Short mmCIF file of C-alpha atoms and ligand atoms in Angstrom, two decimals:
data_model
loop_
_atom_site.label_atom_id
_atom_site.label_comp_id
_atom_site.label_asym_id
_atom_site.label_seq_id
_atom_site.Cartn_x
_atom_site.Cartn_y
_atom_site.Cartn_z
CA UNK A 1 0.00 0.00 0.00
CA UNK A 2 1.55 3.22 -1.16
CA UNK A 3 -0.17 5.04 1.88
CA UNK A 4 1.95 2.50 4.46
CA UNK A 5 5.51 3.56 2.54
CA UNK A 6 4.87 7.64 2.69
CA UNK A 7 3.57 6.96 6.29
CA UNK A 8 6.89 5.51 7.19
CA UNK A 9 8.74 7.83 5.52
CA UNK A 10 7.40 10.77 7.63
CA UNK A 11 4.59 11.91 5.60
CA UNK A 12 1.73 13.24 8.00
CA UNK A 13 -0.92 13.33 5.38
CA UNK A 14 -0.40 9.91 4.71
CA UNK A 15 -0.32 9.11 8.63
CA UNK A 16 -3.79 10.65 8.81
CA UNK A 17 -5.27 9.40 5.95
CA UNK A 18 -4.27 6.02 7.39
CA UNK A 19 -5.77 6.77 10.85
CA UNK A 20 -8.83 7.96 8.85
CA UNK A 21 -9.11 4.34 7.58
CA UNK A 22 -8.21 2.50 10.73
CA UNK A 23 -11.34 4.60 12.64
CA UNK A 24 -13.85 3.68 9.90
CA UNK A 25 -12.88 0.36 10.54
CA UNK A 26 -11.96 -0.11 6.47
CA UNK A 27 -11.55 -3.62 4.98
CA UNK A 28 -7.60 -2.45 4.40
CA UNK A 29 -7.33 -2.58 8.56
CA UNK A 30 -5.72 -6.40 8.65
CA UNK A 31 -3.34 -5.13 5.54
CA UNK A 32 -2.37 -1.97 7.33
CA UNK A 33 -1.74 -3.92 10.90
CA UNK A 34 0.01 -6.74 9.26
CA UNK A 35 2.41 -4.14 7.61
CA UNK A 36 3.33 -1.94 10.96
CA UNK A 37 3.17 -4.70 12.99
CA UNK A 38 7.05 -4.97 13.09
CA UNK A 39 7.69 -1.88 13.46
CA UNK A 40 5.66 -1.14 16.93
CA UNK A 41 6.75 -1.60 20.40
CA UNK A 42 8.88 1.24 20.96
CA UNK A 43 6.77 3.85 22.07
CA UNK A 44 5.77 4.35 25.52
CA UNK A 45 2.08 4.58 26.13
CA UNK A 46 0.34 7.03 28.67
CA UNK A 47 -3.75 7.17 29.11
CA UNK A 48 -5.15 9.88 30.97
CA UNK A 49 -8.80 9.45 31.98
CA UNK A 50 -11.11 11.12 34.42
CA UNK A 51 -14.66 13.07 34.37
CA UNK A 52 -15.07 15.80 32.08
CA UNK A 53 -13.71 19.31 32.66
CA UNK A 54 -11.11 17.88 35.18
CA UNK A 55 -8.81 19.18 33.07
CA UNK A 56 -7.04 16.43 31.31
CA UNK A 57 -5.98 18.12 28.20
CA UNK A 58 -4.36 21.08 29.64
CA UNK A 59 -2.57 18.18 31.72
CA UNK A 60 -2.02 16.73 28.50
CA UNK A 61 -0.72 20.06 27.00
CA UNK A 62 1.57 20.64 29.69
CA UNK A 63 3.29 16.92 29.87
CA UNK A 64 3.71 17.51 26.02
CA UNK A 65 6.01 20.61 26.71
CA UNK A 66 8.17 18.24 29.12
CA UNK A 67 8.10 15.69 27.16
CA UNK A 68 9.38 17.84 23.90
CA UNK A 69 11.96 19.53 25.84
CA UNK A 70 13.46 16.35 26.78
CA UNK A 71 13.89 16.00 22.83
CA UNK A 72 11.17 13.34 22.38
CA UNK A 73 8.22 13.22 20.20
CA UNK A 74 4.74 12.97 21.20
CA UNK A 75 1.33 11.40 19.82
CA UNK A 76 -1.68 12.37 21.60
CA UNK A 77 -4.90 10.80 20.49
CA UNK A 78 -7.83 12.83 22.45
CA UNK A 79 -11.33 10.86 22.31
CA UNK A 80 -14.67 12.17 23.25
CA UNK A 81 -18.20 10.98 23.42
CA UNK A 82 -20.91 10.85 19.94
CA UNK A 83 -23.69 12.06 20.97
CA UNK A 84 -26.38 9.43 21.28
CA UNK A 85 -29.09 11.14 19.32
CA UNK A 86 -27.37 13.26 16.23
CA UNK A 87 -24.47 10.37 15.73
CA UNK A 88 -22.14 13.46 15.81
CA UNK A 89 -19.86 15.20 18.18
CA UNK A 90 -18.17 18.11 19.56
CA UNK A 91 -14.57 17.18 19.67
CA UNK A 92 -12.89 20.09 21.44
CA UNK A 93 -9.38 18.92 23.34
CA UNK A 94 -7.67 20.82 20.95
CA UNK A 95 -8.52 24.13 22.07
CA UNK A 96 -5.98 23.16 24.89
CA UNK A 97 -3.10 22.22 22.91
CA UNK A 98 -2.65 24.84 20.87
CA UNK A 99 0.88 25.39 21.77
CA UNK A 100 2.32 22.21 19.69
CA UNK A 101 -0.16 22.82 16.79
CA UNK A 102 2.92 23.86 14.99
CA UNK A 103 5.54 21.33 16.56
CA UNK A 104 6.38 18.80 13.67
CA UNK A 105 7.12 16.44 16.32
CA UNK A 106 3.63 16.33 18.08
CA UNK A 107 0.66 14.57 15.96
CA UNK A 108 -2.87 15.39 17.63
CA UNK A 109 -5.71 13.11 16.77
CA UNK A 110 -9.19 13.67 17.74
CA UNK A 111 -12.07 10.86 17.73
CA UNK A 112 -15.28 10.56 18.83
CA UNK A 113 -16.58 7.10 20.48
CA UNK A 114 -18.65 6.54 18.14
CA UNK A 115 -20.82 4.34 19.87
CA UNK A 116 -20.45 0.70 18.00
CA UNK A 117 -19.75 -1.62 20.71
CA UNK A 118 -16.28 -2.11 21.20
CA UNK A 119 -15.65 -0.25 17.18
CA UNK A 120 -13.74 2.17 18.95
CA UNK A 121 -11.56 0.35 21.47
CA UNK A 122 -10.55 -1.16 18.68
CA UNK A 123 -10.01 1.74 16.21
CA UNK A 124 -8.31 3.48 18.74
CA UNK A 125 -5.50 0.64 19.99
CA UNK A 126 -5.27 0.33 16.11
CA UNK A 127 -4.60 4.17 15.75
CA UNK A 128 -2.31 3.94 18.72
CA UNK A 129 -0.08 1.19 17.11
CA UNK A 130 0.22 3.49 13.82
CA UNK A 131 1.24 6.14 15.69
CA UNK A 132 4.02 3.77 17.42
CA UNK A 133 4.93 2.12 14.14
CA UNK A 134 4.88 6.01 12.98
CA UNK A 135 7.89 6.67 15.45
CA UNK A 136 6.16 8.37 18.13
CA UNK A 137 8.07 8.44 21.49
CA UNK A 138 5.50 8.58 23.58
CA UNK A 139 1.61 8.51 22.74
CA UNK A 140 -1.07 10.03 24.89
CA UNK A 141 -4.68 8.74 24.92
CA UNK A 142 -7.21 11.05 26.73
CA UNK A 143 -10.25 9.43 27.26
CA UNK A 144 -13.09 10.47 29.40
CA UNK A 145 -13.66 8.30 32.13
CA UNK A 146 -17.04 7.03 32.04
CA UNK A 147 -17.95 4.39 30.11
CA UNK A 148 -16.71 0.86 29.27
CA UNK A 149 -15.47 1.74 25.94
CA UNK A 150 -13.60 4.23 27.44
CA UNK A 151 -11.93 1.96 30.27
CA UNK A 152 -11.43 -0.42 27.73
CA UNK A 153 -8.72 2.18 25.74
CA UNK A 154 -7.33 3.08 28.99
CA UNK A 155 -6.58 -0.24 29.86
CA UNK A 156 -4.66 -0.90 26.65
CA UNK A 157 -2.20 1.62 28.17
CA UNK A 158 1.51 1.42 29.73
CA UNK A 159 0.97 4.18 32.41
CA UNK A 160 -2.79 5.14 33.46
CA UNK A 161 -3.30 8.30 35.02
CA UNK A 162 -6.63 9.06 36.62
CA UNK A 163 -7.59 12.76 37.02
CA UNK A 164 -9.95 13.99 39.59
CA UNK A 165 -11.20 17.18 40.88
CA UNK A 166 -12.09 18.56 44.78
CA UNK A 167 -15.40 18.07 44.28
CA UNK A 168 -17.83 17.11 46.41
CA UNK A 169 -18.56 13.37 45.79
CA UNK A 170 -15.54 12.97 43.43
CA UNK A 171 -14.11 10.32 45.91
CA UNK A 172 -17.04 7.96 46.47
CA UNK A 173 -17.70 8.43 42.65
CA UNK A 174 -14.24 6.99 41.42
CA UNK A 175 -15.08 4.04 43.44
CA UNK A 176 -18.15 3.08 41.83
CA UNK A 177 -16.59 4.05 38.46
CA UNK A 178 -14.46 1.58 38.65
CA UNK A 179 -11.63 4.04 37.70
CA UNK A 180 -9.74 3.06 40.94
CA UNK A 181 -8.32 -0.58 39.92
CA UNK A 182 -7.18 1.15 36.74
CA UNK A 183 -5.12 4.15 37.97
CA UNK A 184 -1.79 3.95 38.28
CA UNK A 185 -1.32 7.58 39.54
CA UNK A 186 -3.79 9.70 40.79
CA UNK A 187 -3.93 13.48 39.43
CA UNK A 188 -6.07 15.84 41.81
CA UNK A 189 -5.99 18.75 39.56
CA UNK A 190 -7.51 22.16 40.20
CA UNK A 191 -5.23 21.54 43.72
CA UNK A 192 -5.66 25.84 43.29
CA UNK A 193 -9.28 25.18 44.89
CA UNK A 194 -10.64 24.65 48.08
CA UNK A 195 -11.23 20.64 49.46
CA UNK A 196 -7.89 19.48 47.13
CA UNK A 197 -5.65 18.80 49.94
CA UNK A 198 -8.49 16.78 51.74
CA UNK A 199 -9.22 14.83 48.55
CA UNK A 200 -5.48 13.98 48.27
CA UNK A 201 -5.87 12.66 51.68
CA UNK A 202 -8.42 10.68 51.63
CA UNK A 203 -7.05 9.13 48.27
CA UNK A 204 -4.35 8.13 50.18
CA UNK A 205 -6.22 6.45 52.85
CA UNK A 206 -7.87 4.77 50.46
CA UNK A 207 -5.00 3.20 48.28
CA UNK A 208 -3.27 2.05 51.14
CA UNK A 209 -5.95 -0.14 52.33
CA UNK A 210 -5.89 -1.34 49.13
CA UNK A 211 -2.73 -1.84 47.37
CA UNK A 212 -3.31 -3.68 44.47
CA UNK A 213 0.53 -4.48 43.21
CA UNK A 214 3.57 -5.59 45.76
CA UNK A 215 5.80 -3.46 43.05
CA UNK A 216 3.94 -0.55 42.88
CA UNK A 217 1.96 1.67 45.29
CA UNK A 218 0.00 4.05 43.86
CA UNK A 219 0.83 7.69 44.87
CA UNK A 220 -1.67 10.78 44.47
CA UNK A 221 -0.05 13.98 43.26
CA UNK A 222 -1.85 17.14 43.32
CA UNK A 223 -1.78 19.62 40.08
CA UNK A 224 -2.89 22.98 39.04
CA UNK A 225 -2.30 22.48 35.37
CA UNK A 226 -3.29 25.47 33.66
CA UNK A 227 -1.12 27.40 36.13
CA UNK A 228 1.93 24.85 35.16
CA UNK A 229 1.85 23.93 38.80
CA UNK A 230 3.22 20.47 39.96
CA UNK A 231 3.59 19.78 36.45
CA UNK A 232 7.34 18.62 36.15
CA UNK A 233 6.95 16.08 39.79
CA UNK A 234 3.72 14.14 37.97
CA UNK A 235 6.17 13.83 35.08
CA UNK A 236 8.38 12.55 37.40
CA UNK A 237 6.33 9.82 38.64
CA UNK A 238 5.27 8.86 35.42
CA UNK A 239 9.29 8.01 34.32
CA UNK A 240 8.82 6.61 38.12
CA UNK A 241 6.53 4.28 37.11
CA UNK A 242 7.69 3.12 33.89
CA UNK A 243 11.03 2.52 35.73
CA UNK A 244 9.70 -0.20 38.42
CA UNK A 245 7.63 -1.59 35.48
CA UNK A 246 10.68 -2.13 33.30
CA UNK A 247 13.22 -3.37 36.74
CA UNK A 248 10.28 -5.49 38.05
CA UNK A 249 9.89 -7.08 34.14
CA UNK A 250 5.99 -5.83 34.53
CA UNK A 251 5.94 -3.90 31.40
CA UNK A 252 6.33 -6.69 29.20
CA UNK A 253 3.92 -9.00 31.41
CA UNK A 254 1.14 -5.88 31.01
CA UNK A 255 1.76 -5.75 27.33
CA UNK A 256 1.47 -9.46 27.21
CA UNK A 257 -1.71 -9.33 28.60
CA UNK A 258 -3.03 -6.59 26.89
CA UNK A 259 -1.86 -8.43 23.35
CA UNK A 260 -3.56 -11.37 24.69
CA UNK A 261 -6.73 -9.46 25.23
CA UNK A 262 -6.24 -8.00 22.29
CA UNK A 263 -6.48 -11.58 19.97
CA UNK A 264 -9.32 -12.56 22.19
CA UNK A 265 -11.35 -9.84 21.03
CA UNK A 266 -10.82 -9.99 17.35
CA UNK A 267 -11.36 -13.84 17.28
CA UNK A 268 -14.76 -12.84 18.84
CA UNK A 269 -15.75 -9.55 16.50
CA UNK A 270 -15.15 -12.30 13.49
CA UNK A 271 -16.39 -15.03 14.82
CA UNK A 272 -19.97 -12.61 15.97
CA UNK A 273 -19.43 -11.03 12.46
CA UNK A 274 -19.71 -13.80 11.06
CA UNK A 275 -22.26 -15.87 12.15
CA UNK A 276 -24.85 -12.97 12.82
CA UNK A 277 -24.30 -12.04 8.58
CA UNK A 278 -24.96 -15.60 7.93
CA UNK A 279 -28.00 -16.07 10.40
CA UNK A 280 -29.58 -12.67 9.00
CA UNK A 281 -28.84 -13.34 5.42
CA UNK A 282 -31.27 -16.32 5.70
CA UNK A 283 -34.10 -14.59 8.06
CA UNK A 284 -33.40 -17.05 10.89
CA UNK A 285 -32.21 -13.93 13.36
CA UNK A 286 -35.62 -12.05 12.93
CA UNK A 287 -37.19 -15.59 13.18
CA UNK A 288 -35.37 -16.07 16.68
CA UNK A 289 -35.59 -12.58 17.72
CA UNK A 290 -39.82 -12.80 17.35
CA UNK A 291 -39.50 -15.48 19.37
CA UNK A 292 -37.67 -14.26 22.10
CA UNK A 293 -40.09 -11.41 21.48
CA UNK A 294 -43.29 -13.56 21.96
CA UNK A 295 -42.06 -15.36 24.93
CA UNK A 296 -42.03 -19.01 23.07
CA UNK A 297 -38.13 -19.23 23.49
CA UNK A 298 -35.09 -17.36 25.89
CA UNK A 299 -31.99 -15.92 24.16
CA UNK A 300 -30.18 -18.34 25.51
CA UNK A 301 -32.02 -21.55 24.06
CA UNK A 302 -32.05 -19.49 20.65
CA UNK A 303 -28.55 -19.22 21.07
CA UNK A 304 -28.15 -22.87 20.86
CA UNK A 305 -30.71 -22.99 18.32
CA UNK A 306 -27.99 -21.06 16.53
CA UNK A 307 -25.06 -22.72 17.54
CA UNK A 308 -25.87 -26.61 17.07
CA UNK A 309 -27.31 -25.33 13.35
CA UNK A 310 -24.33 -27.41 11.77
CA UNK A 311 -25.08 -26.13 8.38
CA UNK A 312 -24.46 -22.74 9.59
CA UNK A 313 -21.50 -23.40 11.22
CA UNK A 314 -20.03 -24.91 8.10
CA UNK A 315 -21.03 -22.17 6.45
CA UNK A 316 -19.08 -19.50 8.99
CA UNK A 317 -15.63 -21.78 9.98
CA UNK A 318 -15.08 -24.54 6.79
CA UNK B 1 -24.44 10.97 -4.36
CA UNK B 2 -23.57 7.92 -2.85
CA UNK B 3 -24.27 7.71 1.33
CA UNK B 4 -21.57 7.11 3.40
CA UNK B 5 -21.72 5.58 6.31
CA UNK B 6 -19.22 7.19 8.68
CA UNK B 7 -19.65 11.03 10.04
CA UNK B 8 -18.70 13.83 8.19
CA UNK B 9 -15.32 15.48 10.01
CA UNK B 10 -15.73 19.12 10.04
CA UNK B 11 -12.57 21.51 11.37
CA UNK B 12 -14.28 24.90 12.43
CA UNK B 13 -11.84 27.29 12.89
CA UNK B 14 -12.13 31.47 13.99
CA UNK B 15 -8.66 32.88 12.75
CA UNK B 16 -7.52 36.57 13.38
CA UNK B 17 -7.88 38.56 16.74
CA UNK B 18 -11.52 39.61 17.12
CA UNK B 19 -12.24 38.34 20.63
CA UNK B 20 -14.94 36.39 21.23
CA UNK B 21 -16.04 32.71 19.58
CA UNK B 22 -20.19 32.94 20.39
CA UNK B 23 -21.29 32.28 16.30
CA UNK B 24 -18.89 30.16 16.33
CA UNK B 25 -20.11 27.54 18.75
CA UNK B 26 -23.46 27.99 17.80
CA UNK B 27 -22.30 26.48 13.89
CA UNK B 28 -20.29 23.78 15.91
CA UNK B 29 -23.26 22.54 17.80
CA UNK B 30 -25.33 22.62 14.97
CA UNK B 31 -22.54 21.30 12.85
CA UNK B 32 -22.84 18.37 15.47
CA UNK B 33 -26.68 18.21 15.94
CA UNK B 34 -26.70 17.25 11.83
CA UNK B 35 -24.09 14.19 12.63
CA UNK B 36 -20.88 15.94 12.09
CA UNK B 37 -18.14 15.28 14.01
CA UNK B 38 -16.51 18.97 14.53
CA UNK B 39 -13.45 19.80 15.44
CA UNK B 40 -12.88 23.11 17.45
CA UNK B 41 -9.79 24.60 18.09
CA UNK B 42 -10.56 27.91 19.79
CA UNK B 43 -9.51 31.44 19.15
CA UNK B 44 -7.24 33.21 17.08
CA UNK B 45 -5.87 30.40 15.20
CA UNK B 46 -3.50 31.42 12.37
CA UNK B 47 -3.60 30.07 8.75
CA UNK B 48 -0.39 27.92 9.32
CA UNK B 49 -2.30 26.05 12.34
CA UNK B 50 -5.51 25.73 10.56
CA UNK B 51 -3.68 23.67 7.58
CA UNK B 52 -2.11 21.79 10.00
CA UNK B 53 -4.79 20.89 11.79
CA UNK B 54 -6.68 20.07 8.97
CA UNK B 55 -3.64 17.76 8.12
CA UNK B 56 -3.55 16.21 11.26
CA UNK B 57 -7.52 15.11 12.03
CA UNK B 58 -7.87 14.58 8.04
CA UNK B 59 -11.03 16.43 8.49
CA UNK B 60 -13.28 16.52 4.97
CA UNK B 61 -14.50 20.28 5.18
CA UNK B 62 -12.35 23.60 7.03
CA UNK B 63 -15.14 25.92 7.73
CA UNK B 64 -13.87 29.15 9.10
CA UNK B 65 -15.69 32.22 11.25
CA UNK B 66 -14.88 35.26 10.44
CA UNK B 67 -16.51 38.37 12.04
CA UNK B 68 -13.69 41.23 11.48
CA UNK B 69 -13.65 41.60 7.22
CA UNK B 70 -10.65 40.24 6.79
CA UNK B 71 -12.13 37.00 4.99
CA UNK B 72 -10.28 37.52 1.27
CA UNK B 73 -6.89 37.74 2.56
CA UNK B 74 -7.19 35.09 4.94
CA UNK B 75 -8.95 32.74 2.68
CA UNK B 76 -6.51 33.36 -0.07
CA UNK B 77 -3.70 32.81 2.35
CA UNK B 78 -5.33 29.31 3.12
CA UNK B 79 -5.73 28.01 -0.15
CA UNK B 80 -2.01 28.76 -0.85
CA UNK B 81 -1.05 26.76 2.18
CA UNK B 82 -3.25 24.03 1.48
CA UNK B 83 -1.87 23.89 -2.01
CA UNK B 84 1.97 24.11 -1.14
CA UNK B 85 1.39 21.05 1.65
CA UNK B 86 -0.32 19.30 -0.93
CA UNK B 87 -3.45 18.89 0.21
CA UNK B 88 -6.18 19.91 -2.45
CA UNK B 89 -9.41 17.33 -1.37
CA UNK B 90 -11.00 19.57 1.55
CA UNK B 91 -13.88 21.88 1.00
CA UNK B 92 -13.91 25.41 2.49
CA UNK B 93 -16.64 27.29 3.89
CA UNK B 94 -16.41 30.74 4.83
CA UNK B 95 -18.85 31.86 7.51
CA UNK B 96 -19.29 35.94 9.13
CA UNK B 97 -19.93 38.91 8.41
CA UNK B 98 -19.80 39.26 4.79
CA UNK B 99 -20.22 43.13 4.18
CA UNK B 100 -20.81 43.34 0.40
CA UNK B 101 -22.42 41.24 -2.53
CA UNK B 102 -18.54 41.97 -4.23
CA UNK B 103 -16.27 40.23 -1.44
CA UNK B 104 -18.74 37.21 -1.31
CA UNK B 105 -18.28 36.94 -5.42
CA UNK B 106 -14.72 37.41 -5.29
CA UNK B 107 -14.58 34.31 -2.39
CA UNK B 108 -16.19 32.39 -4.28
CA UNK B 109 -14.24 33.21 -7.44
CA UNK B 110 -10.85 32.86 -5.13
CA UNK B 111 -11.79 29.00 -4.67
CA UNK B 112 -13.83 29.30 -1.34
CA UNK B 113 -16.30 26.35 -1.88
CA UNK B 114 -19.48 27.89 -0.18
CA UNK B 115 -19.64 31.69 1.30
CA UNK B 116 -22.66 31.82 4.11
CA UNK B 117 -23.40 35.19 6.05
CA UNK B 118 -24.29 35.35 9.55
CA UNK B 119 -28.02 35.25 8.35
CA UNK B 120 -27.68 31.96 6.92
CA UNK B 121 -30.18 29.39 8.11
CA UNK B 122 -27.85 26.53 9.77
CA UNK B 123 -29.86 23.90 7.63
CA UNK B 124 -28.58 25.36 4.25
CA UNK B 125 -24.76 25.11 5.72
CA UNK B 126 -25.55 21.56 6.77
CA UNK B 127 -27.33 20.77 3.55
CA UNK B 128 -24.50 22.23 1.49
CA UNK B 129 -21.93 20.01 3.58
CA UNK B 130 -24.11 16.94 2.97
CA UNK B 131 -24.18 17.63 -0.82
CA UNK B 132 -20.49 18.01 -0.91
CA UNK B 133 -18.77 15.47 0.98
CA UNK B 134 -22.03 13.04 2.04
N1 GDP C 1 -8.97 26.32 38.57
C1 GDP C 1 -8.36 25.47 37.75
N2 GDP C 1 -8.84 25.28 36.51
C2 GDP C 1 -8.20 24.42 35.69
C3 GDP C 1 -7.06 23.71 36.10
N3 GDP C 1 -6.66 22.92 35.09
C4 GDP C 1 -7.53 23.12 34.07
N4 GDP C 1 -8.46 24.03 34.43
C5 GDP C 1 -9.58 24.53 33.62
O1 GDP C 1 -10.59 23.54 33.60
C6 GDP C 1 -11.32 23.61 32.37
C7 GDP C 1 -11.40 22.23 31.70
O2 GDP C 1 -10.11 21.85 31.30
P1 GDP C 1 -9.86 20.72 30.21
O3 GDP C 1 -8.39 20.51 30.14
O4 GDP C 1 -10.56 21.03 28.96
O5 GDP C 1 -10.58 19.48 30.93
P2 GDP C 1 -10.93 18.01 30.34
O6 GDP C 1 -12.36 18.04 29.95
O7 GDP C 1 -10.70 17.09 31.49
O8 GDP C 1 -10.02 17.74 29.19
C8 GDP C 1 -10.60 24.63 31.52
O9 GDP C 1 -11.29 25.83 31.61
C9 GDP C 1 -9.23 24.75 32.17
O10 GDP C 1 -8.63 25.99 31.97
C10 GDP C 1 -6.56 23.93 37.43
O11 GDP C 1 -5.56 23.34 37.89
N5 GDP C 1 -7.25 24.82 38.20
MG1 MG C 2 -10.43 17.13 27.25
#
């Protein structure tokens, strides 16, 4: 693919286009993975999630200018939510990052979820590895922290950063959003306002009643990121981090996992591709779904209805 | 036409200095309401960050706001960016205050693909998108 050779030689239009066709999920996606795949690995991969207006992209604008000055490059792929009813959506991280809109050596990607389930944790891990395989240093995923899709992206992620705000609520909230067995660090940002230091503390409480790694224990850092504030010691932690998970030989057991995960899931979006184009093609889905609809028959005997249909499995696997 | 099946990327952009982005958001959110996916960058953007922007999120239509009359230089100065990076497949709307019949002629005749002044009902901007790129 001619797209794949300008990519790798440096060609950002290319790079895009390509992400373009990775999102819409394109039938070239196997062609374009198979081509990068040996060339990814060497980036270093950071996810920053939290609820909205926490601030994530300034935090994401202001690890950027570390990052650069240290002399290495940066991809930053910022998603946000598609609006249920219109399909469409405001996509507005940028406005944040304007700084490196002009920096050859940061790429800024924008997507929207989308809403297909599990289309975009997959687009986006797929994006991800381009931007590795593009030469990317270090890539960035903001996501915002509230559904599974979202968690899902995060967790396919070296170093997770979970940003909260002194907010009334916030604490008992990150419990239940299941965004505390993901983080690796805790950001309380907007430390400029009143209730930070308490939040902080009771963070801290928390975690240590429940450390969930013998190698790692995870600290809370308080940030005022559009004031630049605490900025450079959460950078800190993050090369912290990556450090114990390279010594303790963690990194490559996380990425193991996560590639393992990763198979898992495409086996299944074929194998469910598959069978539910074969079973529609023939009206034998609408047949089972009136069923179900009618009461004469539970999903789960029409599953097996499906799945001892030996024809149909021919069909789908020989 | 054929309909395609994945949103249309839009890049709104408000270059120059006039200071506040109101009109603006209102296009974005309708922009969004139609099943656009827009991308908003924020105030005084320059031309050189608009192209690359446009570069980057590979959007299918730049639409820029411009209140302060300064819509034939800027525009001009886009195209010829556009054109020296290469890239030649977006269509450009120009949105503002358009003060005479002349300047929106001469946009158009410039290469701007659609010219709508601030009295422009959103649904002909979204229907004009549609036509384009849907
Ligand atoms: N007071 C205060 N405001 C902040 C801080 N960091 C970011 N903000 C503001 O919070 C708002 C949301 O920031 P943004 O980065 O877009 O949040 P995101 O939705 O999590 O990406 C913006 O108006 C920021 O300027 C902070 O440390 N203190
Ligand atoms: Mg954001």
């Amino acid at each position: 693919m001619e797209l794949i050779d300008k990519m790798f030689s440096g060609d950002q239009i290319a790079l895009a286009r390509l992400i373009t066709i990775l999102e819409n999920q394109s039938q070239s996606v196997p062609e374009i993975m198979k081509a990068i795949y040996p060339h990814i690995g060497n980036a270093y991969l950071l996810g920053i999630t939290g609820p909205p207006g926490g601030g994530k992209s300034t935090l994401v604008d202001e690890l950027t200018s570390i990052i650069r000055r240290k002399g290495l490059t940066v991809g930053i792929v910022a998603v946000d939510p598609t609006s249920p009813f219109s399909g469409g959506a405001l996509l507005g991280d940028r406005v944040r990052m304007q700084k490196h809109y002009l920096d050859d050596g940061v790429f800024i990607r924008s997507m929207a979820t989308r809403g297909s389930f599990g289309g975009l944790t997959n687009a986006a891990k797929c994006v991800i590895r381009l931007l590795d395989a593009f030469g990317k240093d270090i890539i960035i995923v903001e996501t915002v922290g509230v559904g599974q899709t979202e968690l899902d992206i995060i967790k396919a992620v070296d170093t997770v950063l979970v940003v909260l705000v002194p907010e009334a609520g916030d604490t008992i909230q990150t419990m239940k959003a299941g965004l505390m067995e993901i983080a690796d660090i805790f950001v309380v940002n907007k430390a400029d306002r009143e209730g930070a230091k308490q939040m902080a503390g009771e963070l801290r409480t928390m975690l240590n009643d429940s450390q969930k790694q013998t190698y790692w224990q995870v600290p809370v850092m308080e940030t005022q990121a559009n004031n630049g504030i605490g900025i450079d010691e959460l950078y800190a932690e993050i090369e912290h981090h990556r450090d114990v998970l390279l010594q303790t030989g963690n990194l490559s057991v996380r990425r193991r996992r996560q590639r393992e995960s990763e198979l898992a899931e495409i086996v299944e979006r074929r194998i469910k591709d598959k069978i539910v184009e074969r079973i529609r093609k023939e009206g034998k889905f609408s047949v089972l779904v009136k069923k179900i609809a009618d009461g004469e028959i539970d999903p789960y005997s029409a599953s097996n209805e499906i799945f001892s249909d030996k024809e149909v499995l021919r069909d789908c696997f020989l | 036409m054929s309909e395609r099946d994945v949103p249309i990327r839009v890049l709104v952009a408000k270059p120059g200095l006039d200071g506040h982005d109101r009109g603006a958001k209102v296009v974005v959110k309708a922009l969004r309401d139609a099943g656009m996916e827009v991308i908003y960058t924020g105030l005084h953007q320059n031309v050189d960050q608009i192209v690359a922007t446009a570069i980057q999120e590979d959007v299918d239509v730049i639409g820029l706001s411009i209140l302060n009359g300064v819509h034939i230089p800027i525009s001009k100065k886009l195209l010829k960016k556009l054109k020296e990076k290469g890239v030649e497949d977006k269509t450009i709307i120009v949105g503002g205050l358009i003060p005479t019949e002349e300047d929106f002629e001469k946009l158009k005749e410039i290469g701007i693909d659609g010219v709508f002044p601030t009295s422009t009902p959103f649904d002909t901007i979204v229907a004009f998108i549609k036509e384009k790129v849907g």
